[in-house]
């Protein structure tokens, strides 16, 4: 294992074009699930200069016409802060195109209990998913991605509450952490690029972001001899969907662990829980987090894989990277006994189809290391059972 090294992760704000797309897709998903908890939804969104396109496959008893989808998309963009013509993307005036159609019946029969080759509900797709946890933060998340998110969450809060009127919605952060003997010791570099108005100087912007954001978001003990690179191009006025085309599912590393650990490649937003790209990644995080919370390992990665239409996972792997208090075989056996990785078992354990559950909150600032009722996969209620074996 590496002992002394630098590791970097990035985050992007809710106003980043890809995240605008993710949030619209999840808002559409929420609208379908609100009327029919059994809805099958795979919704993709594209945004660019004054244009939103919502496309994908839906099977649902909830009827949402194009006008309703348009209304949802405009509300999401407006709530983020895209309400001005002068930044090239205005929620009120952007053109919205809706291209949703029904899901293939060949897929539908395989993921609906009692309809396919197997009587139980099958996985919505093939593929492999990973969950990860590490004991270096209270949230059991890697330090670089955790603080990258914290910076942008605070920046968004200050912007929405009117304390930083010169900041516009599109922002990115990047945190480089120095590890000594495998432990995070200090933040080596912080990078922030944020869209802004024309009436603030680079010097004032740097001072505001360092003092009001970075030093509030990251503990002082980690900010020793830290280098700050604030809007390193010197100007970031043109941004958001006007500055860069956005697509759903293009920030999968931001959504997970910031590059720490592996990723199966599947995106989350716009997909109902029958899609194991999303639900199994949540369950894998739930299992990995409880393994670490139980003290069975300092870090843990869980891989699970599926075949489309087949209810049982094809494989399950636990890797503790040499940090396990017991053997990985023993941990894997305990995980297999304690967690049901069948799609129906995942949805039941995490309440993924419970009345009132929404997914929009997950679509910015990461799906993991979060608090609140939405993030049921962050519970550590299985730790004691895992500890006992």
GROMACS .gro file of C-alpha atoms in nm:
model
  389
    1UNK     CA    1   0.000   0.000   0.000
    2UNK     CA    2   0.108   0.357  -0.066
    3UNK     CA    3   0.224   0.540   0.247
    4UNK     CA    4   0.328   0.893   0.151
    5UNK     CA    5   0.144   1.053  -0.139
    6UNK     CA    6  -0.086   1.328  -0.267
    7UNK     CA    7  -0.443   1.245  -0.367
    8UNK     CA    8  -0.683   1.481  -0.545
    9UNK     CA    9  -1.062   1.479  -0.587
   10UNK     CA   10  -1.298   1.730  -0.741
   11UNK     CA   11  -1.660   1.833  -0.698
   12UNK     CA   12  -1.892   2.044  -0.911
   13UNK     CA   13  -2.178   2.266  -0.800
   14UNK     CA   14  -2.550   2.230  -0.863
   15UNK     CA   15  -2.508   2.492  -1.138
   16UNK     CA   16  -2.251   2.293  -1.334
   17UNK     CA   17  -2.413   2.196  -1.667
   18UNK     CA   18  -2.382   1.822  -1.603
   19UNK     CA   19  -2.539   1.865  -1.260
   20UNK     CA   20  -2.822   2.075  -1.401
   21UNK     CA   21  -2.892   1.776  -1.625
   22UNK     CA   22  -2.871   1.528  -1.337
   23UNK     CA   23  -3.114   1.733  -1.128
   24UNK     CA   24  -3.369   1.767  -1.408
   25UNK     CA   25  -3.352   1.391  -1.471
   26UNK     CA   26  -3.405   1.311  -1.103
   27UNK     CA   27  -3.688   1.564  -1.074
   28UNK     CA   28  -3.864   1.393  -1.366
   29UNK     CA   29  -3.806   1.056  -1.197
   30UNK     CA   30  -3.956   1.191  -0.874
   31UNK     CA   31  -4.265   1.315  -1.059
   32UNK     CA   32  -4.332   0.972  -1.209
   33UNK     CA   33  -4.272   0.790  -0.880
   34UNK     CA   34  -4.503   1.030  -0.695
   35UNK     CA   35  -4.800   0.889  -0.887
   36UNK     CA   36  -4.680   0.533  -0.940
   37UNK     CA   37  -4.413   0.380  -0.717
   38UNK     CA   38  -4.366   0.100  -0.973
   39UNK     CA   39  -4.267   0.342  -1.251
   40UNK     CA   40  -3.979   0.237  -1.472
   41UNK     CA   41  -3.779   0.547  -1.563
   42UNK     CA   42  -3.454   0.605  -1.749
   43UNK     CA   43  -3.446   0.980  -1.809
   44UNK     CA   44  -3.158   1.165  -1.974
   45UNK     CA   45  -3.121   1.542  -2.004
   46UNK     CA   46  -2.905   1.765  -2.224
   47UNK     CA   47  -2.861   2.136  -2.159
   48UNK     CA   48  -2.686   2.402  -2.365
   49UNK     CA   49  -2.735   2.769  -2.447
   50UNK     CA   50  -3.104   2.844  -2.369
   51UNK     CA   51  -3.201   2.485  -2.450
   52UNK     CA   52  -3.309   2.180  -2.251
   53UNK     CA   53  -3.376   1.836  -2.402
   54UNK     CA   54  -3.535   1.565  -2.187
   55UNK     CA   55  -3.527   1.216  -2.342
   56UNK     CA   56  -3.545   0.852  -2.240
   57UNK     CA   57  -3.771   0.560  -2.163
   58UNK     CA   58  -4.062   0.550  -1.919
   59UNK     CA   59  -4.328   0.296  -1.827
   60UNK     CA   60  -4.568   0.436  -1.569
   61UNK     CA   61  -4.931   0.475  -1.470
   62UNK     CA   62  -4.845   0.839  -1.404
   63UNK     CA   63  -4.926   1.048  -1.708
   64UNK     CA   64  -4.697   1.346  -1.755
   65UNK     CA   65  -4.742   1.531  -2.080
   66UNK     CA   66  -4.470   1.738  -2.245
   67UNK     CA   67  -4.599   2.057  -2.082
   68UNK     CA   68  -4.560   1.904  -1.734
   69UNK     CA   69  -4.208   1.779  -1.809
   70UNK     CA   70  -4.122   2.126  -1.938
   71UNK     CA   71  -4.256   2.280  -1.617
   72UNK     CA   72  -4.041   2.045  -1.406
   73UNK     CA   73  -3.727   2.124  -1.606
   74UNK     CA   74  -3.782   2.500  -1.583
   75UNK     CA   75  -3.839   2.484  -1.208
   76UNK     CA   76  -3.517   2.293  -1.145
   77UNK     CA   77  -3.310   2.535  -1.353
   78UNK     CA   78  -3.477   2.835  -1.188
   79UNK     CA   79  -3.426   2.701  -0.837
   80UNK     CA   80  -3.055   2.658  -0.911
   81UNK     CA   81  -3.033   3.025  -1.004
   82UNK     CA   82  -3.050   3.036  -1.383
   83UNK     CA   83  -3.292   3.327  -1.403
   84UNK     CA   84  -3.103   3.584  -1.610
   85UNK     CA   85  -3.086   3.634  -1.986
   86UNK     CA   86  -2.740   3.788  -1.958
   87UNK     CA   87  -2.576   3.456  -1.865
   88UNK     CA   88  -2.711   3.272  -2.169
   89UNK     CA   89  -2.946   3.035  -1.987
   90UNK     CA   90  -3.276   3.153  -1.842
   91UNK     CA   91  -3.517   2.895  -1.699
   92UNK     CA   92  -3.815   3.104  -1.801
   93UNK     CA   93  -3.726   3.147  -2.168
   94UNK     CA   94  -3.509   2.847  -2.262
   95UNK     CA   95  -3.649   2.618  -2.530
   96UNK     CA   96  -3.750   2.280  -2.386
   97UNK     CA   97  -3.782   1.965  -2.597
   98UNK     CA   98  -3.932   1.643  -2.457
   99UNK     CA   99  -3.851   1.307  -2.619
  100UNK     CA  100  -3.971   1.043  -2.374
  101UNK     CA  101  -4.110   0.709  -2.491
  102UNK     CA  102  -4.209   0.374  -2.339
  103UNK     CA  103  -3.949   0.130  -2.209
  104UNK     CA  104  -3.881  -0.181  -2.418
  105UNK     CA  105  -4.121  -0.461  -2.315
  106UNK     CA  106  -3.830  -0.706  -2.344
  107UNK     CA  107  -3.656  -0.529  -2.056
  108UNK     CA  108  -3.975  -0.460  -1.863
  109UNK     CA  109  -4.077  -0.825  -1.839
  110UNK     CA  110  -3.740  -0.918  -1.693
  111UNK     CA  111  -3.753  -0.666  -1.413
  112UNK     CA  112  -4.116  -0.707  -1.313
  113UNK     CA  113  -4.185  -0.976  -1.054
  114UNK     CA  114  -4.382  -1.269  -1.198
  115UNK     CA  115  -4.349  -1.166  -1.563
  116UNK     CA  116  -4.007  -1.283  -1.674
  117UNK     CA  117  -3.820  -1.613  -1.699
  118UNK     CA  118  -3.761  -1.596  -1.323
  119UNK     CA  119  -4.052  -1.532  -1.085
  120UNK     CA  120  -3.866  -1.283  -0.867
  121UNK     CA  121  -3.788  -0.930  -0.982
  122UNK     CA  122  -3.473  -0.932  -1.193
  123UNK     CA  123  -3.196  -0.675  -1.223
  124UNK     CA  124  -3.271  -0.389  -1.462
  125UNK     CA  125  -2.937  -0.431  -1.637
  126UNK     CA  126  -2.614  -0.626  -1.632
  127UNK     CA  127  -2.297  -0.473  -1.489
  128UNK     CA  128  -2.087  -0.431  -1.177
  129UNK     CA  129  -2.126  -0.180  -0.897
  130UNK     CA  130  -1.892  -0.075  -0.618
  131UNK     CA  131  -1.940   0.062  -0.269
  132UNK     CA  132  -1.662   0.203  -0.054
  133UNK     CA  133  -1.595   0.332   0.298
  134UNK     CA  134  -1.284   0.445   0.484
  135UNK     CA  135  -1.235   0.548   0.846
  136UNK     CA  136  -1.054   0.878   0.787
  137UNK     CA  137  -1.364   1.102   0.826
  138UNK     CA  138  -1.666   1.066   1.059
  139UNK     CA  139  -1.879   1.011   0.747
  140UNK     CA  140  -1.645   0.726   0.647
  141UNK     CA  141  -1.561   0.900   0.321
  142UNK     CA  142  -1.223   0.978   0.162
  143UNK     CA  143  -1.098   1.318   0.278
  144UNK     CA  144  -1.038   1.479  -0.066
  145UNK     CA  145  -1.390   1.426  -0.205
  146UNK     CA  146  -1.557   1.504   0.127
  147UNK     CA  147  -1.402   1.850   0.153
  148UNK     CA  148  -1.443   1.918  -0.218
  149UNK     CA  149  -1.818   1.880  -0.163
  150UNK     CA  150  -1.813   2.083   0.160
  151UNK     CA  151  -1.659   2.381  -0.018
  152UNK     CA  152  -1.926   2.391  -0.285
  153UNK     CA  153  -2.217   2.323  -0.050
  154UNK     CA  154  -2.113   2.625   0.157
  155UNK     CA  155  -2.058   2.838  -0.153
  156UNK     CA  156  -2.409   2.753  -0.277
  157UNK     CA  157  -2.557   2.833   0.064
  158UNK     CA  158  -2.390   3.174   0.072
  159UNK     CA  159  -2.506   3.245  -0.284
  160UNK     CA  160  -2.867   3.138  -0.228
  161UNK     CA  161  -2.890   3.337   0.096
  162UNK     CA  162  -2.765   3.652  -0.077
  163UNK     CA  163  -2.434   3.694   0.105
  164UNK     CA  164  -2.226   3.652  -0.211
  165UNK     CA  165  -2.428   3.822  -0.487
  166UNK     CA  166  -2.133   3.832  -0.721
  167UNK     CA  167  -2.121   3.451  -0.742
  168UNK     CA  168  -2.317   3.273  -1.014
  169UNK     CA  169  -2.433   2.910  -1.014
  170UNK     CA  170  -2.155   2.727  -1.201
  171UNK     CA  171  -1.860   2.627  -0.981
  172UNK     CA  172  -1.595   2.357  -0.944
  173UNK     CA  173  -1.367   2.270  -0.655
  174UNK     CA  174  -1.063   2.047  -0.622
  175UNK     CA  175  -0.884   1.939  -0.306
  176UNK     CA  176  -0.541   1.778  -0.294
  177UNK     CA  177  -0.461   1.606   0.035
  178UNK     CA  178  -0.115   1.507   0.156
  179UNK     CA  179  -0.098   1.161   0.314
  180UNK     CA  180   0.185   1.060   0.546
  181UNK     CA  181   0.211   0.696   0.649
  182UNK     CA  182  -0.129   0.641   0.487
  183UNK     CA  183  -0.309   0.910   0.689
  184UNK     CA  184  -0.439   1.250   0.572
  185UNK     CA  185  -0.223   1.517   0.734
  186UNK     CA  186  -0.293   1.843   0.550
  187UNK     CA  187  -0.455   1.997   0.246
  188UNK     CA  188  -0.179   2.066  -0.004
  189UNK     CA  189  -0.382   2.258  -0.264
  190UNK     CA  190  -0.734   2.395  -0.302
  191UNK     CA  191  -0.863   2.490  -0.646
  192UNK     CA  192  -1.191   2.677  -0.692
  193UNK     CA  193  -1.326   2.799  -1.023
  194UNK     CA  194  -1.656   2.982  -0.990
  195UNK     CA  195  -1.868   3.178  -1.230
  196UNK     CA  196  -1.900   3.542  -1.125
  197UNK     CA  197  -2.029   3.880  -1.229
  198UNK     CA  198  -1.809   4.133  -1.406
  199UNK     CA  199  -1.804   4.373  -1.112
  200UNK     CA  200  -1.568   4.190  -0.877
  201UNK     CA  201  -1.190   4.194  -0.899
  202UNK     CA  202  -0.982   3.879  -0.897
  203UNK     CA  203  -0.818   3.991  -0.572
  204UNK     CA  204  -1.151   4.042  -0.393
  205UNK     CA  205  -1.285   3.713  -0.526
  206UNK     CA  206  -0.980   3.527  -0.395
  207UNK     CA  207  -1.010   3.687  -0.052
  208UNK     CA  208  -1.382   3.610  -0.025
  209UNK     CA  209  -1.352   3.249  -0.133
  210UNK     CA  210  -1.053   3.172   0.090
  211UNK     CA  211  -1.185   3.345   0.403
  212UNK     CA  212  -1.560   3.289   0.374
  213UNK     CA  213  -1.563   2.949   0.211
  214UNK     CA  214  -1.245   2.740   0.231
  215UNK     CA  215  -1.150   2.832   0.587
  216UNK     CA  216  -1.505   2.765   0.703
  217UNK     CA  217  -1.544   2.437   0.515
  218UNK     CA  218  -1.210   2.276   0.602
  219UNK     CA  219  -1.071   2.241   0.958
  220UNK     CA  220  -0.787   2.483   1.033
  221UNK     CA  221  -0.556   2.198   1.136
  222UNK     CA  222  -0.559   2.074   0.775
  223UNK     CA  223  -0.484   2.417   0.625
  224UNK     CA  224  -0.112   2.444   0.690
  225UNK     CA  225   0.098   2.591   0.407
  226UNK     CA  226  -0.194   2.530   0.173
  227UNK     CA  227  -0.173   2.662  -0.181
  228UNK     CA  228  -0.487   2.834  -0.317
  229UNK     CA  229  -0.565   2.853  -0.689
  230UNK     CA  230  -0.880   3.063  -0.724
  231UNK     CA  231  -1.020   3.107  -1.077
  232UNK     CA  232  -0.674   3.031  -1.217
  233UNK     CA  233  -0.768   3.149  -1.568
  234UNK     CA  234  -0.828   3.496  -1.417
  235UNK     CA  235  -1.192   3.523  -1.530
  236UNK     CA  236  -1.504   3.304  -1.530
  237UNK     CA  237  -1.803   3.512  -1.639
  238UNK     CA  238  -1.936   3.288  -1.919
  239UNK     CA  239  -2.042   2.960  -1.758
  240UNK     CA  240  -2.327   2.722  -1.696
  241UNK     CA  241  -2.503   2.560  -1.994
  242UNK     CA  242  -2.409   2.865  -2.205
  243UNK     CA  243  -2.041   2.795  -2.148
  244UNK     CA  244  -2.048   2.416  -2.171
  245UNK     CA  245  -2.302   2.156  -2.282
  246UNK     CA  246  -2.429   1.941  -1.994
  247UNK     CA  247  -2.540   1.578  -1.993
  248UNK     CA  248  -2.692   1.346  -1.735
  249UNK     CA  249  -2.452   1.091  -1.590
  250UNK     CA  250  -2.125   1.261  -1.680
  251UNK     CA  251  -2.003   1.317  -1.324
  252UNK     CA  252  -1.995   0.962  -1.190
  253UNK     CA  253  -1.668   1.010  -0.997
  254UNK     CA  254  -1.797   1.329  -0.834
  255UNK     CA  255  -2.113   1.135  -0.742
  256UNK     CA  256  -1.919   0.858  -0.567
  257UNK     CA  257  -1.573   0.862  -0.404
  258UNK     CA  258  -1.369   1.111  -0.602
  259UNK     CA  259  -1.161   0.844  -0.773
  260UNK     CA  260  -1.078   0.661  -0.450
  261UNK     CA  261  -1.176   0.302  -0.510
  262UNK     CA  262  -1.316   0.161  -0.830
  263UNK     CA  263  -1.629   0.242  -1.031
  264UNK     CA  264  -1.844   0.014  -1.243
  265UNK     CA  265  -1.924   0.290  -1.494
  266UNK     CA  266  -2.299   0.324  -1.438
  267UNK     CA  267  -2.454   0.663  -1.361
  268UNK     CA  268  -2.732   0.720  -1.109
  269UNK     CA  269  -2.958   1.016  -1.187
  270UNK     CA  270  -3.281   0.969  -1.379
  271UNK     CA  271  -3.297   0.596  -1.304
  272UNK     CA  272  -3.560   0.428  -1.088
  273UNK     CA  273  -3.438   0.175  -0.827
  274UNK     CA  274  -3.495  -0.127  -1.053
  275UNK     CA  275  -3.178  -0.010  -1.229
  276UNK     CA  276  -2.903  -0.173  -1.025
  277UNK     CA  277  -2.654   0.085  -1.155
  278UNK     CA  278  -2.812   0.302  -0.889
  279UNK     CA  279  -2.970   0.080  -0.624
  280UNK     CA  280  -2.690  -0.178  -0.600
  281UNK     CA  281  -2.428   0.098  -0.573
  282UNK     CA  282  -2.628   0.233  -0.278
  283UNK     CA  283  -2.645  -0.114  -0.122
  284UNK     CA  284  -2.274  -0.173  -0.176
  285UNK     CA  285  -2.197   0.155   0.005
  286UNK     CA  286  -2.436   0.052   0.286
  287UNK     CA  287  -2.252  -0.279   0.327
  288UNK     CA  288  -1.901  -0.128   0.305
  289UNK     CA  289  -1.987   0.150   0.551
  290UNK     CA  290  -2.121  -0.098   0.805
  291UNK     CA  291  -1.812  -0.316   0.771
  292UNK     CA  292  -1.592  -0.018   0.859
  293UNK     CA  293  -1.830   0.104   1.131
  294UNK     CA  294  -1.814  -0.241   1.285
  295UNK     CA  295  -1.435  -0.216   1.311
  296UNK     CA  296  -1.386  -0.512   1.079
  297UNK     CA  297  -1.162  -0.304   0.850
  298UNK     CA  298  -1.022   0.048   0.821
  299UNK     CA  299  -1.137   0.063   0.462
  300UNK     CA  300  -1.363  -0.161   0.261
  301UNK     CA  301  -1.477  -0.193  -0.098
  302UNK     CA  302  -1.770  -0.412  -0.197
  303UNK     CA  303  -1.825  -0.518  -0.558
  304UNK     CA  304  -2.150  -0.676  -0.673
  305UNK     CA  305  -2.249  -0.775  -1.028
  306UNK     CA  306  -2.570  -0.867  -1.208
  307UNK     CA  307  -2.722  -1.017  -1.523
  308UNK     CA  308  -3.025  -0.841  -1.670
  309UNK     CA  309  -3.351  -1.007  -1.566
  310UNK     CA  310  -3.178  -1.239  -1.314
  311UNK     CA  311  -3.270  -1.177  -0.948
  312UNK     CA  312  -2.956  -1.300  -0.770
  313UNK     CA  313  -2.625  -1.114  -0.795
  314UNK     CA  314  -2.375  -1.296  -1.015
  315UNK     CA  315  -2.083  -1.220  -0.781
  316UNK     CA  316  -1.992  -1.049  -0.455
  317UNK     CA  317  -1.640  -0.936  -0.360
  318UNK     CA  318  -1.511  -0.772  -0.043
  319UNK     CA  319  -1.167  -0.605  -0.048
  320UNK     CA  320  -1.024  -0.445   0.268
  321UNK     CA  321  -0.686  -0.356   0.114
  322UNK     CA  322  -0.501  -0.539   0.390
  323UNK     CA  323  -0.677  -0.349   0.671
  324UNK     CA  324  -0.917  -0.622   0.784
  325UNK     CA  325  -0.939  -0.730   1.147
  326UNK     CA  326  -1.058  -1.070   1.021
  327UNK     CA  327  -1.016  -1.239   0.685
  328UNK     CA  328  -1.189  -1.099   0.378
  329UNK     CA  329  -1.353  -1.437   0.326
  330UNK     CA  330  -1.508  -1.411   0.672
  331UNK     CA  331  -1.622  -1.051   0.612
  332UNK     CA  332  -1.774  -1.151   0.276
  333UNK     CA  333  -1.965  -1.435   0.441
  334UNK     CA  334  -2.101  -1.198   0.705
  335UNK     CA  335  -2.197  -0.942   0.440
  336UNK     CA  336  -2.375  -1.211   0.237
  337UNK     CA  337  -2.575  -1.318   0.543
  338UNK     CA  338  -2.663  -0.967   0.658
  339UNK     CA  339  -2.740  -0.792   0.326
  340UNK     CA  340  -2.986  -0.904   0.058
  341UNK     CA  341  -2.844  -0.787  -0.275
  342UNK     CA  342  -3.141  -0.900  -0.485
  343UNK     CA  343  -3.315  -0.594  -0.638
  344UNK     CA  344  -3.628  -0.654  -0.428
  345UNK     CA  345  -3.417  -0.696  -0.115
  346UNK     CA  346  -3.226  -0.375  -0.181
  347UNK     CA  347  -3.541  -0.171  -0.232
  348UNK     CA  348  -3.694  -0.310   0.086
  349UNK     CA  349  -3.384  -0.262   0.303
  350UNK     CA  350  -3.321   0.095   0.189
  351UNK     CA  351  -3.685   0.197   0.142
  352UNK     CA  352  -3.613   0.305  -0.213
  353UNK     CA  353  -3.980   0.298  -0.315
  354UNK     CA  354  -4.138   0.422   0.007
  355UNK     CA  355  -4.407   0.687  -0.021
  356UNK     CA  356  -4.263   1.034  -0.010
  357UNK     CA  357  -3.909   0.934  -0.109
  358UNK     CA  358  -3.751   1.163  -0.366
  359UNK     CA  359  -3.417   1.152  -0.546
  360UNK     CA  360  -3.358   1.513  -0.645
  361UNK     CA  361  -3.154   1.577  -0.329
  362UNK     CA  362  -2.898   1.319  -0.439
  363UNK     CA  363  -2.825   1.484  -0.772
  364UNK     CA  364  -2.570   1.741  -0.649
  365UNK     CA  365  -2.281   1.725  -0.397
  366UNK     CA  366  -2.247   1.346  -0.405
  367UNK     CA  367  -2.465   1.049  -0.324
  368UNK     CA  368  -2.251   0.932  -0.032
  369UNK     CA  369  -2.129   1.075   0.296
  370UNK     CA  370  -2.457   1.268   0.327
  371UNK     CA  371  -2.708   1.309   0.609
  372UNK     CA  372  -3.088   1.320   0.608
  373UNK     CA  373  -3.378   1.083   0.554
  374UNK     CA  374  -3.309   1.050   0.180
  375UNK     CA  375  -2.972   0.882   0.231
  376UNK     CA  376  -3.080   0.556   0.394
  377UNK     CA  377  -2.767   0.379   0.266
  378UNK     CA  378  -2.562   0.592   0.507
  379UNK     CA  379  -2.706   0.417   0.814
  380UNK     CA  380  -2.472   0.202   1.025
  381UNK     CA  381  -2.749  -0.004   1.183
  382UNK     CA  382  -2.599  -0.336   1.066
  383UNK     CA  383  -2.259  -0.282   1.226
  384UNK     CA  384  -2.334  -0.470   1.549
  385UNK     CA  385  -2.470  -0.771   1.362
  386UNK     CA  386  -2.160  -0.778   1.139
  387UNK     CA  387  -1.933  -0.747   1.444
  388UNK     CA  388  -2.094  -1.048   1.609
  389UNK     CA  389  -2.063  -1.252   1.292
   0.00000   0.00000   0.00000
